[in-house]
């Protein structure tokens, strides 16, 4: 006979035996109120992971042969894979053992989302060692463009960031790209993530600031190129900046047209929208005064 299970899992098994309720439904009821309200530390979660016995219940999502090795976590509201928690601990090692965490959500035996500060992680409950970082916006199930530099999803939440936030992310992303191509500085380019930052900047009226941040962080200040690089390399970097600046301008025009088409091509005041980005004017407005008026009425 299987050994006695810990907390929620055992109660769910008993309910299933007594009433015939499906195990997942029984576990959902058994775990109500069992996850701690508030925060817990990474050390507490690791203590559970390293001291609790293996959960020996029947996994409702996968066959026994493929089911991950799990323990019944009181902090995370039910059985979770050992390997996923250990990998999470590795990702958060730089935060220290006292790092505060919280359980954001749990979907039966499907997934768990936990947060540590502003960072959010999801791990699957039907396979070993699978964990990914999510968009920083609570409740969002999408992955970020770059967990380290652009920690928001492209579909919605990146475009909601302020111009100042987009500039900061552009600098971080460009610096990362520059470091990756340190041996061939003229080969640096902002890539797809850079284009996504440009599109978000057009939405916020911050194209010129974000594009400049990308260019400078990827390459160099224009008037410093000859001091940082020499001879042919300096010329190649300068030409690369010219090409990238032109390309980003085209990306911005395309993004502005796409957004304007979605809203019918007219500003909220009825005026037709001009194609392309303008300094300080979000693409959905005809002027900065219209944007300010909408913000005041919101």
PDB file of C-alpha atoms in Angstrom, residues 125-285:
ATOM      1  CA  UNK A 125       3.232  20.052 -12.887  1.00  0.00           C
ATOM      2  CA  UNK A 126       3.155  17.219 -15.405  1.00  0.00           C
ATOM      3  CA  UNK A 127       6.846  17.049 -16.342  1.00  0.00           C
ATOM      4  CA  UNK A 128      10.238  17.358 -14.698  1.00  0.00           C
ATOM      5  CA  UNK A 129      12.524  20.332 -14.822  1.00  0.00           C
ATOM      6  CA  UNK A 130      10.379  22.719 -16.857  1.00  0.00           C
ATOM      7  CA  UNK A 131      10.255  26.331 -15.719  1.00  0.00           C
ATOM      8  CA  UNK A 132      10.091  29.659 -17.515  1.00  0.00           C
ATOM      9  CA  UNK A 133      10.036  33.308 -16.547  1.00  0.00           C
ATOM     10  CA  UNK A 134       6.856  35.225 -17.365  1.00  0.00           C
ATOM     11  CA  UNK A 135       5.997  38.805 -18.272  1.00  0.00           C
ATOM     12  CA  UNK A 136       6.275  41.057 -15.212  1.00  0.00           C
ATOM     13  CA  UNK A 137       2.588  42.045 -15.274  1.00  0.00           C
ATOM     14  CA  UNK A 138       0.718  39.989 -12.634  1.00  0.00           C
ATOM     15  CA  UNK A 139      -1.727  37.530 -14.168  1.00  0.00           C
ATOM     16  CA  UNK A 140      -0.080  37.539 -17.598  1.00  0.00           C
ATOM     17  CA  UNK A 141       0.765  34.060 -18.863  1.00  0.00           C
ATOM     18  CA  UNK A 142       2.979  35.165 -21.760  1.00  0.00           C
ATOM     19  CA  UNK A 143       6.738  34.965 -21.853  1.00  0.00           C
ATOM     20  CA  UNK A 144       8.763  38.202 -21.937  1.00  0.00           C
ATOM     21  CA  UNK A 145      10.764  39.363 -24.928  1.00  0.00           C
ATOM     22  CA  UNK A 146      13.917  39.074 -22.816  1.00  0.00           C
ATOM     23  CA  UNK A 147      13.664  38.111 -19.156  1.00  0.00           C
ATOM     24  CA  UNK A 148      16.789  40.106 -18.322  1.00  0.00           C
ATOM     25  CA  UNK A 149      16.480  43.215 -20.503  1.00  0.00           C
ATOM     26  CA  UNK A 150      12.903  43.489 -21.840  1.00  0.00           C
ATOM     27  CA  UNK A 151      10.821  41.653 -19.222  1.00  0.00           C
ATOM     28  CA  UNK A 152       7.390  42.290 -20.778  1.00  0.00           C
ATOM     29  CA  UNK A 153       5.406  40.433 -23.432  1.00  0.00           C
ATOM     30  CA  UNK A 154       5.189  41.847 -26.932  1.00  0.00           C
ATOM     31  CA  UNK A 155       1.472  41.285 -27.492  1.00  0.00           C
ATOM     32  CA  UNK A 156       0.217  43.806 -24.983  1.00  0.00           C
ATOM     33  CA  UNK A 157       2.231  44.896 -22.003  1.00  0.00           C
ATOM     34  CA  UNK A 158       5.427  46.255 -23.565  1.00  0.00           C
ATOM     35  CA  UNK A 159       3.447  48.965 -25.361  1.00  0.00           C
ATOM     36  CA  UNK A 160       1.975  50.047 -22.006  1.00  0.00           C
ATOM     37  CA  UNK A 161       5.371  51.010 -20.577  1.00  0.00           C
ATOM     38  CA  UNK A 162       6.281  54.679 -20.299  1.00  0.00           C
ATOM     39  CA  UNK A 163       8.795  56.308 -22.606  1.00  0.00           C
ATOM     40  CA  UNK A 164      11.362  56.422 -19.806  1.00  0.00           C
ATOM     41  CA  UNK A 165      10.961  52.678 -19.149  1.00  0.00           C
ATOM     42  CA  UNK A 166      11.322  51.900 -22.847  1.00  0.00           C
ATOM     43  CA  UNK A 167      14.509  53.973 -23.042  1.00  0.00           C
ATOM     44  CA  UNK A 168      15.971  52.106 -20.063  1.00  0.00           C
ATOM     45  CA  UNK A 169      15.111  48.725 -21.590  1.00  0.00           C
ATOM     46  CA  UNK A 170      16.543  49.835 -24.947  1.00  0.00           C
ATOM     47  CA  UNK A 171      19.834  50.726 -23.264  1.00  0.00           C
ATOM     48  CA  UNK A 172      19.972  47.386 -21.448  1.00  0.00           C
ATOM     49  CA  UNK A 173      19.137  45.424 -24.586  1.00  0.00           C
ATOM     50  CA  UNK A 174      21.579  47.335 -26.772  1.00  0.00           C
ATOM     51  CA  UNK A 175      24.377  46.863 -24.244  1.00  0.00           C
ATOM     52  CA  UNK A 176      23.696  43.133 -24.216  1.00  0.00           C
ATOM     53  CA  UNK A 177      23.825  42.974 -27.999  1.00  0.00           C
ATOM     54  CA  UNK A 178      27.035  44.987 -28.087  1.00  0.00           C
ATOM     55  CA  UNK A 179      28.699  42.668 -25.598  1.00  0.00           C
ATOM     56  CA  UNK A 180      27.675  39.629 -27.644  1.00  0.00           C
ATOM     57  CA  UNK A 181      29.324  41.128 -30.737  1.00  0.00           C
ATOM     58  CA  UNK A 182      32.339  42.722 -29.040  1.00  0.00           C
ATOM     59  CA  UNK A 183      34.759  41.188 -31.553  1.00  0.00           C
ATOM     60  CA  UNK A 184      32.820  42.455 -34.569  1.00  0.00           C
ATOM     61  CA  UNK A 185      31.303  45.783 -33.465  1.00  0.00           C
ATOM     62  CA  UNK A 186      29.923  46.637 -36.903  1.00  0.00           C
ATOM     63  CA  UNK A 187      27.867  43.412 -36.856  1.00  0.00           C
ATOM     64  CA  UNK A 188      25.752  44.513 -33.898  1.00  0.00           C
ATOM     65  CA  UNK A 189      22.057  45.061 -34.543  1.00  0.00           C
ATOM     66  CA  UNK A 190      19.072  45.456 -32.198  1.00  0.00           C
ATOM     67  CA  UNK A 191      17.380  42.397 -33.693  1.00  0.00           C
ATOM     68  CA  UNK A 192      13.733  41.455 -33.296  1.00  0.00           C
ATOM     69  CA  UNK A 193      13.574  42.659 -29.702  1.00  0.00           C
ATOM     70  CA  UNK A 194      14.828  46.037 -30.856  1.00  0.00           C
ATOM     71  CA  UNK A 195      12.016  46.217 -33.408  1.00  0.00           C
ATOM     72  CA  UNK A 196       9.505  45.391 -30.685  1.00  0.00           C
ATOM     73  CA  UNK A 197      10.895  48.208 -28.553  1.00  0.00           C
ATOM     74  CA  UNK A 198      10.600  50.565 -31.521  1.00  0.00           C
ATOM     75  CA  UNK A 199       6.953  49.589 -32.081  1.00  0.00           C
ATOM     76  CA  UNK A 200       6.177  50.169 -28.389  1.00  0.00           C
ATOM     77  CA  UNK A 201       7.987  53.515 -28.522  1.00  0.00           C
ATOM     78  CA  UNK A 202       5.841  54.626 -31.463  1.00  0.00           C
ATOM     79  CA  UNK A 203       2.758  53.808 -29.397  1.00  0.00           C
ATOM     80  CA  UNK A 204       4.052  56.025 -26.580  1.00  0.00           C
ATOM     81  CA  UNK A 205       5.465  58.833 -28.735  1.00  0.00           C
ATOM     82  CA  UNK A 206       9.015  58.021 -27.670  1.00  0.00           C
ATOM     83  CA  UNK A 207      10.488  56.748 -30.948  1.00  0.00           C
ATOM     84  CA  UNK A 208      13.354  59.223 -31.187  1.00  0.00           C
ATOM     85  CA  UNK A 209      14.505  58.666 -27.598  1.00  0.00           C
ATOM     86  CA  UNK A 210      14.280  54.864 -27.835  1.00  0.00           C
ATOM     87  CA  UNK A 211      15.914  54.616 -31.256  1.00  0.00           C
ATOM     88  CA  UNK A 212      18.775  56.828 -30.075  1.00  0.00           C
ATOM     89  CA  UNK A 213      19.203  54.692 -26.953  1.00  0.00           C
ATOM     90  CA  UNK A 214      19.379  51.567 -29.116  1.00  0.00           C
ATOM     91  CA  UNK A 215      21.900  53.075 -31.529  1.00  0.00           C
ATOM     92  CA  UNK A 216      24.203  54.446 -28.833  1.00  0.00           C
ATOM     93  CA  UNK A 217      24.106  51.306 -26.679  1.00  0.00           C
ATOM     94  CA  UNK A 218      24.602  48.987 -29.670  1.00  0.00           C
ATOM     95  CA  UNK A 219      27.372  51.038 -31.258  1.00  0.00           C
ATOM     96  CA  UNK A 220      28.593  54.287 -29.699  1.00  0.00           C
ATOM     97  CA  UNK A 221      27.956  58.013 -29.504  1.00  0.00           C
ATOM     98  CA  UNK A 222      28.435  59.416 -32.985  1.00  0.00           C
ATOM     99  CA  UNK A 223      31.167  61.841 -31.953  1.00  0.00           C
ATOM    100  CA  UNK A 224      33.047  59.115 -30.073  1.00  0.00           C
ATOM    101  CA  UNK A 225      33.328  56.505 -32.830  1.00  0.00           C
ATOM    102  CA  UNK A 226      36.812  57.598 -33.948  1.00  0.00           C
ATOM    103  CA  UNK A 227      38.017  57.615 -30.331  1.00  0.00           C
ATOM    104  CA  UNK A 228      36.664  54.143 -29.507  1.00  0.00           C
ATOM    105  CA  UNK A 229      37.426  52.452 -32.826  1.00  0.00           C
ATOM    106  CA  UNK A 230      40.183  53.016 -35.366  1.00  0.00           C
ATOM    107  CA  UNK A 231      40.633  53.074 -39.097  1.00  0.00           C
ATOM    108  CA  UNK A 232      38.476  50.698 -41.089  1.00  0.00           C
ATOM    109  CA  UNK A 233      36.568  49.485 -38.018  1.00  0.00           C
ATOM    110  CA  UNK A 234      35.458  53.022 -37.191  1.00  0.00           C
ATOM    111  CA  UNK A 235      34.201  53.489 -40.748  1.00  0.00           C
ATOM    112  CA  UNK A 236      32.335  50.158 -40.654  1.00  0.00           C
ATOM    113  CA  UNK A 237      30.668  51.033 -37.349  1.00  0.00           C
ATOM    114  CA  UNK A 238      29.621  54.436 -38.671  1.00  0.00           C
ATOM    115  CA  UNK A 239      28.107  52.863 -41.790  1.00  0.00           C
ATOM    116  CA  UNK A 240      26.360  50.219 -39.666  1.00  0.00           C
ATOM    117  CA  UNK A 241      24.788  52.958 -37.539  1.00  0.00           C
ATOM    118  CA  UNK A 242      23.575  54.761 -40.676  1.00  0.00           C
ATOM    119  CA  UNK A 243      21.987  51.589 -42.051  1.00  0.00           C
ATOM    120  CA  UNK A 244      20.381  50.718 -38.726  1.00  0.00           C
ATOM    121  CA  UNK A 245      19.036  54.230 -38.220  1.00  0.00           C
ATOM    122  CA  UNK A 246      17.388  54.095 -41.631  1.00  0.00           C
ATOM    123  CA  UNK A 247      15.993  50.623 -41.010  1.00  0.00           C
ATOM    124  CA  UNK A 248      14.554  51.565 -37.604  1.00  0.00           C
ATOM    125  CA  UNK A 249      12.829  54.549 -39.209  1.00  0.00           C
ATOM    126  CA  UNK A 250      11.077  52.167 -41.612  1.00  0.00           C
ATOM    127  CA  UNK A 251      10.095  49.894 -38.726  1.00  0.00           C
ATOM    128  CA  UNK A 252       8.614  52.900 -36.916  1.00  0.00           C
ATOM    129  CA  UNK A 253       6.575  54.006 -39.941  1.00  0.00           C
ATOM    130  CA  UNK A 254       5.202  50.475 -40.380  1.00  0.00           C
ATOM    131  CA  UNK A 255       4.294  50.259 -36.684  1.00  0.00           C
ATOM    132  CA  UNK A 256       2.567  53.651 -36.775  1.00  0.00           C
ATOM    133  CA  UNK A 257       0.548  52.734 -39.875  1.00  0.00           C
ATOM    134  CA  UNK A 258      -0.486  49.415 -38.352  1.00  0.00           C
ATOM    135  CA  UNK A 259      -1.707  51.079 -35.154  1.00  0.00           C
ATOM    136  CA  UNK A 260      -3.466  53.873 -37.023  1.00  0.00           C
ATOM    137  CA  UNK A 261      -5.217  51.374 -39.276  1.00  0.00           C
ATOM    138  CA  UNK A 262      -6.510  49.526 -36.217  1.00  0.00           C
ATOM    139  CA  UNK A 263      -8.147  52.697 -34.862  1.00  0.00           C
ATOM    140  CA  UNK A 264      -9.587  53.845 -38.169  1.00  0.00           C
ATOM    141  CA  UNK A 265      -6.949  56.360 -39.269  1.00  0.00           C
ATOM    142  CA  UNK A 266      -8.337  59.274 -37.258  1.00  0.00           C
ATOM    143  CA  UNK A 267      -7.527  60.822 -33.914  1.00  0.00           C
ATOM    144  CA  UNK A 268     -10.134  60.947 -31.146  1.00  0.00           C
ATOM    145  CA  UNK A 269     -10.738  64.572 -32.104  1.00  0.00           C
ATOM    146  CA  UNK A 270     -11.604  63.525 -35.663  1.00  0.00           C
ATOM    147  CA  UNK A 271      -8.452  64.827 -37.336  1.00  0.00           C
ATOM    148  CA  UNK A 272      -6.651  62.509 -39.782  1.00  0.00           C
ATOM    149  CA  UNK A 273      -3.496  60.905 -38.444  1.00  0.00           C
ATOM    150  CA  UNK A 274      -0.175  61.565 -40.138  1.00  0.00           C
ATOM    151  CA  UNK A 275       1.991  58.542 -41.005  1.00  0.00           C
ATOM    152  CA  UNK A 276       5.235  57.975 -39.205  1.00  0.00           C
ATOM    153  CA  UNK A 277       6.461  58.825 -35.709  1.00  0.00           C
ATOM    154  CA  UNK A 278       6.593  62.345 -34.322  1.00  0.00           C
ATOM    155  CA  UNK A 279       8.482  63.502 -31.274  1.00  0.00           C
ATOM    156  CA  UNK A 280       6.324  63.359 -28.151  1.00  0.00           C
ATOM    157  CA  UNK A 281       3.154  62.358 -30.037  1.00  0.00           C
ATOM    158  CA  UNK A 282       1.790  58.802 -29.647  1.00  0.00           C
ATOM    159  CA  UNK A 283       0.807  57.354 -33.035  1.00  0.00           C
ATOM    160  CA  UNK A 284      -2.891  57.293 -32.146  1.00  0.00           C
ATOM    161  CA  UNK A 285      -3.054  61.079 -31.684  1.00  0.00           C
TER     162      UNK A 285
END
